Amino acid sequence: MHQSREPHPGQELSIPTSRAELIGVPRPAVLEAHAGPDGAAVSGALGRLAGTVDRLRRQLDEAQAHAAGRSVVEMAVGILVERLRCGPTEAAKQLHLLAEQAGTTPLALAAGLVNQAAADKISEAAQEFVARTTEPADPDVGVRLRNTEADALSGSDAASAARAMLEHALRPLGAVAVAIWAARPDLSLALAGSAGFTEAEARRWHHVPPGVLTAARRALDGRTTVEYRTLADAGVPSIGQHETGGGRTAVPAGVGGRLTGVLEVCWRGEPPERSQSLQRQFEALAELCAATLETWAEDAPDDTPASGRLDELTRLVDGLLDPCMVLEPVDDAFPPQFVIRHANPAFVDFAGRPTASLVGSPLLEAYPLVAREGGLLGAVEDVHATGAPFRDPGMRLAALVDGVLLTADAYVSVSRHGDHVTVLWRLADHTPKIARLLHHAQRLGRIGGFEEDLDSRQVVWNDTLFELYGMPPTARPIALEELAEHAHPDDRDAVDRFLRTLLHHRRPASTAFRLQRADGVTRHIRVVAEPVHDHGERLSAVRGAYQDISAQHWTEVALAATRDQLAQTEQQVAERHRLVRQLQHAIMPPSAGPLSLGDLEVAVRYRPAEKDHLVGGDWYDALPLPSGQVLVCVGDVAGHGIEAATGMVALRNALRGLAATGAGPAQLLAWLNSVTHHLTDNVTATAICGLYDPQRRRLRWARAGHLPPVLLRGGTARCLPQVDGILLGVIGQADYQESEIELRTGDRIVMYTDGLIERRDQGLQASLANLVALSETAPQAGATALEAHLDHLLRFSGADTDDDTCLVGIEVR
């Protein structure tokens, strides 16, 4: 394969001397580094400093370029050693001689030799550029890719590989950043290395949980290159989306058909136009990315505490049935400091504290008393230093919780696993449960414990008691003999009796008093204490507890006031309901029996709601008019209570007065609608109004949003046809239709309110069908058949709304 370039006539061959020149970036002149605004050289110390900085920068570039290409040259020398059957020194001379004869640099010739000898993606990419002479690209792609490979594999981690890829291979293509993602077995992604991003951005994206759809995740799932012209238009998140913007190219990387990661390239603008040659470059870099992940995967940094050996160890201790925790040394000092890194699900703190509050804490911070002579800390240090396991079937464990010393006897086992130490303890009694109950009881009950030595006058309080008194933990605790000084003057007698019983009579005592704190706050406190006797039955100490009962006290005060107010309210409500009932009975007294109005027999029934507060506005009426006709009507005012009852009275009386005019049912309802709308306060109602003419035996009726009457004729029941009519009171002017039916001897018609049929579990049509069927089973003959009919409907109706119910029944004789 021929890869040399002949110089143009008159053109001197320029060999790159810096990494910037090697990748096509022009190197700034020395003048630019220390020239003034007008182009004149800056003299003095500032100019010398600028020149020194520029020289050091050029030397650094040259050193980096030399380091990047040295490995490629060394690989080419090795190839020549094998082909020419000569030593390394002779092969190096031949490489420089061949480069001079070919008119190229030793580095370019070395890259060509390696590409010719290798059968990998990099050589394929180089061959693609040679074969496609029309390709408008840099013909030194093979050099750049080989430099990338050498620089990446000579680094110490994946981050070095990412920097090599960006500087040597991707920045000449316009890329501004690159990320190497490692694929985890749990379908998450870890940022193994990156270049071109800020440290904060890299830390923020060090782990991508499973299920987060990123550009890298799509490349892995599709096992193909994914490219976005702009990341914003793609609608997927990724690293640097607010820093670089632009487009993204994500190439899956793997070895032997197994995908191990993704190479993600970031562009400031849109990615370059895709071509076969460019795709070969990306594939070569992805192959290098896979090799990098295979090389540095075990050494990749991981911030999670359950990684590497610790991960294996945590899985091991999680399978134990005994409480166990994993300790990790955090410094190189001797003896080292240990931190609790993990606690298995069976772990129980003998002091009753939650496990989450201990994990991550230093051992001495969680259990300060382990540092005592012969304690747990010494065993842990010995095991970590020597590796010899430790066993103690009866070690005494101790911890201070809220100033209270808690102890437990336990079987303790300590062993070393790599650099970690496991501590297993099997508690001998129920100390953890008791400690946990005590801790929660003190916290929930706001209980502060104390103990006072009467000989030394030393008083010990726990933290809660300092909080109750409003004092800092460093303050001097208050002795019992000073208790009366901190109590409300009205409560000092009770405190004195408490102290006399406790100290003089030496009996347990308790009392409640108002504590006056130094900050002006008054708390209601209950104190309980008991005497402690020594072996000679002498009073030596007193121990007890204070409890803040302020909330209970004010609750009792509030309850007492609420009881008084409730009793008064209940009395008012009962009086209100009594008045409503009296009003209903005054307007609609219970009927003593059916009314005979000509050839018409009329019976009424009223069933009040079972609950007094549901007293509604149902009403009915049946009376002869001056015209000889009979008025029968039923209505229902919306709502409950005295407002509904007073509305019912107004409408019933208004309809009685309007009916005396001789108008028909439709006109009566039209007038009643105006009365409802203008003369009452926000009242709506339904009603049905009928006028029976005994001479013609005809019933004319109209409805205002009410349920239709039911006709029973010859043992068959049916609902009368629905006629149009809006609710009363909705609008100021309304027209109503009316219907007329000729009645025969024995016909019955029942008008009713919705309390008769309404059910919560079925619709209106089903309820009407049930009413029709129930009417057909009512008594058909007899002197009291009409009343029995109404009683039958009330008794067997399936209504469940507990509402008032009115019925008016008429029968033609």
PDB file of C-alpha atoms in Angstrom, residues 563-706:
ATOM      1  CA  ARG A 563     -68.421  20.438  74.931  1.00  0.00           C
ATOM      2  CA  ASP A 564     -70.138  23.565  76.237  1.00  0.00           C
ATOM      3  CA  GLN A 565     -70.428  25.001  72.752  1.00  0.00           C
ATOM      4  CA  LEU A 566     -71.618  21.684  71.352  1.00  0.00           C
ATOM      5  CA  ALA A 567     -74.263  21.315  74.021  1.00  0.00           C
ATOM      6  CA  GLN A 568     -75.519  24.797  73.227  1.00  0.00           C
ATOM      7  CA  THR A 569     -75.444  24.099  69.491  1.00  0.00           C
ATOM      8  CA  GLU A 570     -77.251  20.783  69.901  1.00  0.00           C
ATOM      9  CA  GLN A 571     -79.919  22.517  71.927  1.00  0.00           C
ATOM     10  CA  GLN A 572     -80.327  25.164  69.218  1.00  0.00           C
ATOM     11  CA  VAL A 573     -80.476  22.547  66.471  1.00  0.00           C
ATOM     12  CA  ALA A 574     -83.028  20.487  68.373  1.00  0.00           C
ATOM     13  CA  GLU A 575     -85.163  23.583  68.884  1.00  0.00           C
ATOM     14  CA  ARG A 576     -84.860  24.453  65.206  1.00  0.00           C
ATOM     15  CA  HIS A 577     -85.928  20.960  64.151  1.00  0.00           C
ATOM     16  CA  ARG A 578     -88.839  21.036  66.560  1.00  0.00           C
ATOM     17  CA  LEU A 579     -90.059  24.285  65.034  1.00  0.00           C
ATOM     18  CA  VAL A 580     -89.787  22.840  61.533  1.00  0.00           C
ATOM     19  CA  ARG A 581     -91.823  19.795  62.536  1.00  0.00           C
ATOM     20  CA  GLN A 582     -94.433  21.972  64.150  1.00  0.00           C
ATOM     21  CA  LEU A 583     -94.605  24.083  61.002  1.00  0.00           C
ATOM     22  CA  GLN A 584     -95.090  20.995  58.841  1.00  0.00           C
ATOM     23  CA  HIS A 585     -97.789  19.599  61.100  1.00  0.00           C
ATOM     24  CA  ALA A 586     -99.539  22.957  61.189  1.00  0.00           C
ATOM     25  CA  ILE A 587     -99.658  23.167  57.394  1.00  0.00           C
ATOM     26  CA  MET A 588    -100.159  19.467  56.694  1.00  0.00           C
ATOM     27  CA  PRO A 589    -101.744  17.764  59.706  1.00  0.00           C
ATOM     28  CA  PRO A 590    -101.892  13.960  59.605  1.00  0.00           C
ATOM     29  CA  SER A 591    -105.034  12.932  57.772  1.00  0.00           C
ATOM     30  CA  ALA A 592    -107.690  11.176  59.792  1.00  0.00           C
ATOM     31  CA  GLY A 593    -108.997   9.347  56.708  1.00  0.00           C
ATOM     32  CA  PRO A 594    -109.972   9.719  53.048  1.00  0.00           C
ATOM     33  CA  LEU A 595    -111.894  12.761  51.808  1.00  0.00           C
ATOM     34  CA  SER A 596    -115.034  12.403  49.698  1.00  0.00           C
ATOM     35  CA  LEU A 597    -115.272  15.181  47.138  1.00  0.00           C
ATOM     36  CA  GLY A 598    -118.226  14.327  44.936  1.00  0.00           C
ATOM     37  CA  ASP A 599    -117.564  11.076  43.110  1.00  0.00           C
ATOM     38  CA  LEU A 600    -113.883  11.396  43.936  1.00  0.00           C
ATOM     39  CA  GLU A 601    -112.213   9.813  46.948  1.00  0.00           C
ATOM     40  CA  VAL A 602    -108.943  11.448  47.988  1.00  0.00           C
ATOM     41  CA  ALA A 603    -106.331  10.005  50.403  1.00  0.00           C
ATOM     42  CA  VAL A 604    -102.988  11.520  51.407  1.00  0.00           C
ATOM     43  CA  ARG A 605     -99.887  10.198  53.134  1.00  0.00           C
ATOM     44  CA  TYR A 606     -96.833  12.009  54.436  1.00  0.00           C
ATOM     45  CA  ARG A 607     -93.723  10.215  55.701  1.00  0.00           C
ATOM     46  CA  PRO A 608     -91.120  12.520  57.254  1.00  0.00           C
ATOM     47  CA  ALA A 609     -87.422  11.845  57.029  1.00  0.00           C
ATOM     48  CA  GLU A 610     -86.011   9.630  59.780  1.00  0.00           C
ATOM     49  CA  LYS A 611     -83.290  12.186  60.608  1.00  0.00           C
ATOM     50  CA  ASP A 612     -84.443  15.520  61.914  1.00  0.00           C
ATOM     51  CA  HIS A 613     -81.781  17.463  60.051  1.00  0.00           C
ATOM     52  CA  LEU A 614     -83.196  16.121  56.744  1.00  0.00           C
ATOM     53  CA  VAL A 615     -86.617  17.762  57.230  1.00  0.00           C
ATOM     54  CA  GLY A 616     -87.479  18.843  53.702  1.00  0.00           C
ATOM     55  CA  GLY A 617     -89.985  20.887  51.732  1.00  0.00           C
ATOM     56  CA  ASP A 618     -92.377  18.198  50.443  1.00  0.00           C
ATOM     57  CA  TRP A 619     -96.009  19.299  50.377  1.00  0.00           C
ATOM     58  CA  TYR A 620     -99.396  18.190  49.058  1.00  0.00           C
ATOM     59  CA  ASP A 621    -102.905  19.618  48.843  1.00  0.00           C
ATOM     60  CA  ALA A 622    -106.408  18.488  47.932  1.00  0.00           C
ATOM     61  CA  LEU A 623    -109.395  20.857  48.176  1.00  0.00           C
ATOM     62  CA  PRO A 624    -112.639  21.701  46.322  1.00  0.00           C
ATOM     63  CA  LEU A 625    -112.648  24.969  44.369  1.00  0.00           C
ATOM     64  CA  PRO A 626    -115.540  27.488  43.933  1.00  0.00           C
ATOM     65  CA  SER A 627    -115.837  26.349  40.326  1.00  0.00           C
ATOM     66  CA  GLY A 628    -116.818  22.839  41.470  1.00  0.00           C
ATOM     67  CA  GLN A 629    -113.530  21.344  40.396  1.00  0.00           C
ATOM     68  CA  VAL A 630    -111.118  19.567  42.759  1.00  0.00           C
ATOM     69  CA  LEU A 631    -107.494  20.691  43.104  1.00  0.00           C
ATOM     70  CA  VAL A 632    -104.943  17.926  43.771  1.00  0.00           C
ATOM     71  CA  CYS A 633    -101.257  18.794  43.838  1.00  0.00           C
ATOM     72  CA  VAL A 634     -97.859  17.585  45.116  1.00  0.00           C
ATOM     73  CA  GLY A 635     -94.629  19.610  45.336  1.00  0.00           C
ATOM     74  CA  ASP A 636     -91.041  19.381  46.549  1.00  0.00           C
ATOM     75  CA  VAL A 637     -88.893  22.387  47.487  1.00  0.00           C
ATOM     76  CA  ALA A 638     -85.147  21.781  47.018  1.00  0.00           C
ATOM     77  CA  GLY A 639     -83.069  21.526  50.199  1.00  0.00           C
ATOM     78  CA  HIS A 640     -83.736  20.712  53.824  1.00  0.00           C
ATOM     79  CA  GLY A 641     -84.309  22.572  57.039  1.00  0.00           C
ATOM     80  CA  ILE A 642     -86.339  25.586  57.955  1.00  0.00           C
ATOM     81  CA  GLU A 643     -85.604  27.383  54.680  1.00  0.00           C
ATOM     82  CA  ALA A 644     -87.150  24.520  52.678  1.00  0.00           C
ATOM     83  CA  ALA A 645     -90.121  24.355  55.047  1.00  0.00           C
ATOM     84  CA  THR A 646     -90.843  28.078  54.823  1.00  0.00           C
ATOM     85  CA  GLY A 647     -90.510  27.899  51.022  1.00  0.00           C
ATOM     86  CA  MET A 648     -93.002  25.052  50.982  1.00  0.00           C
ATOM     87  CA  VAL A 649     -95.495  27.124  53.005  1.00  0.00           C
ATOM     88  CA  ALA A 650     -95.155  30.072  50.616  1.00  0.00           C
ATOM     89  CA  LEU A 651     -95.706  27.964  47.476  1.00  0.00           C
ATOM     90  CA  ARG A 652     -98.593  25.930  48.913  1.00  0.00           C
ATOM     91  CA  ASN A 653    -100.482  28.991  50.047  1.00  0.00           C
ATOM     92  CA  ALA A 654     -99.779  30.821  46.775  1.00  0.00           C
ATOM     93  CA  LEU A 655    -101.129  27.918  44.723  1.00  0.00           C
ATOM     94  CA  ARG A 656    -104.298  27.817  46.847  1.00  0.00           C
ATOM     95  CA  GLY A 657    -104.913  31.469  46.189  1.00  0.00           C
ATOM     96  CA  LEU A 658    -104.149  31.236  42.457  1.00  0.00           C
ATOM     97  CA  ALA A 659    -106.419  28.202  42.005  1.00  0.00           C
ATOM     98  CA  ALA A 660    -109.433  30.287  43.056  1.00  0.00           C
ATOM     99  CA  THR A 661    -109.118  32.236  39.759  1.00  0.00           C
ATOM    100  CA  GLY A 662    -110.412  29.252  37.766  1.00  0.00           C
ATOM    101  CA  ALA A 663    -107.275  29.061  35.598  1.00  0.00           C
ATOM    102  CA  GLY A 664    -106.077  25.739  34.225  1.00  0.00           C
ATOM    103  CA  PRO A 665    -103.144  23.705  35.595  1.00  0.00           C
ATOM    104  CA  ALA A 666    -100.633  25.036  33.040  1.00  0.00           C
ATOM    105  CA  GLN A 667    -101.469  28.643  33.829  1.00  0.00           C
ATOM    106  CA  LEU A 668    -101.389  27.990  37.568  1.00  0.00           C
ATOM    107  CA  LEU A 669     -97.853  26.602  37.305  1.00  0.00           C
ATOM    108  CA  ALA A 670     -96.755  29.548  35.140  1.00  0.00           C
ATOM    109  CA  TRP A 671     -97.965  31.966  37.807  1.00  0.00           C
ATOM    110  CA  LEU A 672     -96.457  29.856  40.586  1.00  0.00           C
ATOM    111  CA  ASN A 673     -93.100  29.933  38.750  1.00  0.00           C
ATOM    112  CA  SER A 674     -93.150  33.749  38.796  1.00  0.00           C
ATOM    113  CA  VAL A 675     -93.940  33.733  42.502  1.00  0.00           C
ATOM    114  CA  THR A 676     -91.067  31.321  43.138  1.00  0.00           C
ATOM    115  CA  HIS A 677     -88.602  33.354  41.070  1.00  0.00           C
ATOM    116  CA  HIS A 678     -89.458  36.853  42.304  1.00  0.00           C
ATOM    117  CA  LEU A 679     -90.973  36.498  45.741  1.00  0.00           C
ATOM    118  CA  THR A 680     -88.675  33.931  47.359  1.00  0.00           C
ATOM    119  CA  ASP A 681     -84.946  33.826  48.044  1.00  0.00           C
ATOM    120  CA  ASN A 682     -83.104  31.374  45.762  1.00  0.00           C
ATOM    121  CA  VAL A 683     -85.819  28.724  45.968  1.00  0.00           C
ATOM    122  CA  THR A 684     -86.382  26.068  43.316  1.00  0.00           C
ATOM    123  CA  ALA A 685     -89.061  23.409  43.424  1.00  0.00           C
ATOM    124  CA  THR A 686     -90.851  20.717  41.444  1.00  0.00           C
ATOM    125  CA  ALA A 687     -94.643  20.353  41.409  1.00  0.00           C
ATOM    126  CA  ILE A 688     -97.504  18.584  39.729  1.00  0.00           C
ATOM    127  CA  CYS A 689    -100.934  20.230  39.603  1.00  0.00           C
ATOM    128  CA  GLY A 690    -104.211  18.544  38.656  1.00  0.00           C
ATOM    129  CA  LEU A 691    -107.818  19.781  38.291  1.00  0.00           C
ATOM    130  CA  TYR A 692    -110.583  17.177  38.271  1.00  0.00           C
ATOM    131  CA  ASP A 693    -113.961  18.067  36.704  1.00  0.00           C
ATOM    132  CA  PRO A 694    -116.660  15.814  38.300  1.00  0.00           C
ATOM    133  CA  GLN A 695    -119.215  16.697  35.597  1.00  0.00           C
ATOM    134  CA  ARG A 696    -117.035  15.506  32.718  1.00  0.00           C
ATOM    135  CA  ARG A 697    -114.979  13.034  34.745  1.00  0.00           C
ATOM    136  CA  ARG A 698    -111.849  14.444  33.200  1.00  0.00           C
ATOM    137  CA  LEU A 699    -108.509  15.235  34.872  1.00  0.00           C
ATOM    138  CA  ARG A 700    -106.351  18.039  33.465  1.00  0.00           C
ATOM    139  CA  TRP A 701    -102.783  18.138  34.775  1.00  0.00           C
ATOM    140  CA  ALA A 702     -99.438  19.856  34.256  1.00  0.00           C
ATOM    141  CA  ARG A 703     -95.962  19.297  35.708  1.00  0.00           C
ATOM    142  CA  ALA A 704     -92.989  21.477  36.579  1.00  0.00           C
ATOM    143  CA  GLY A 705     -90.001  19.103  36.534  1.00  0.00           C
ATOM    144  CA  HIS A 706     -91.908  16.574  38.635  1.00  0.00           C
TER     145      HIS A 706
END
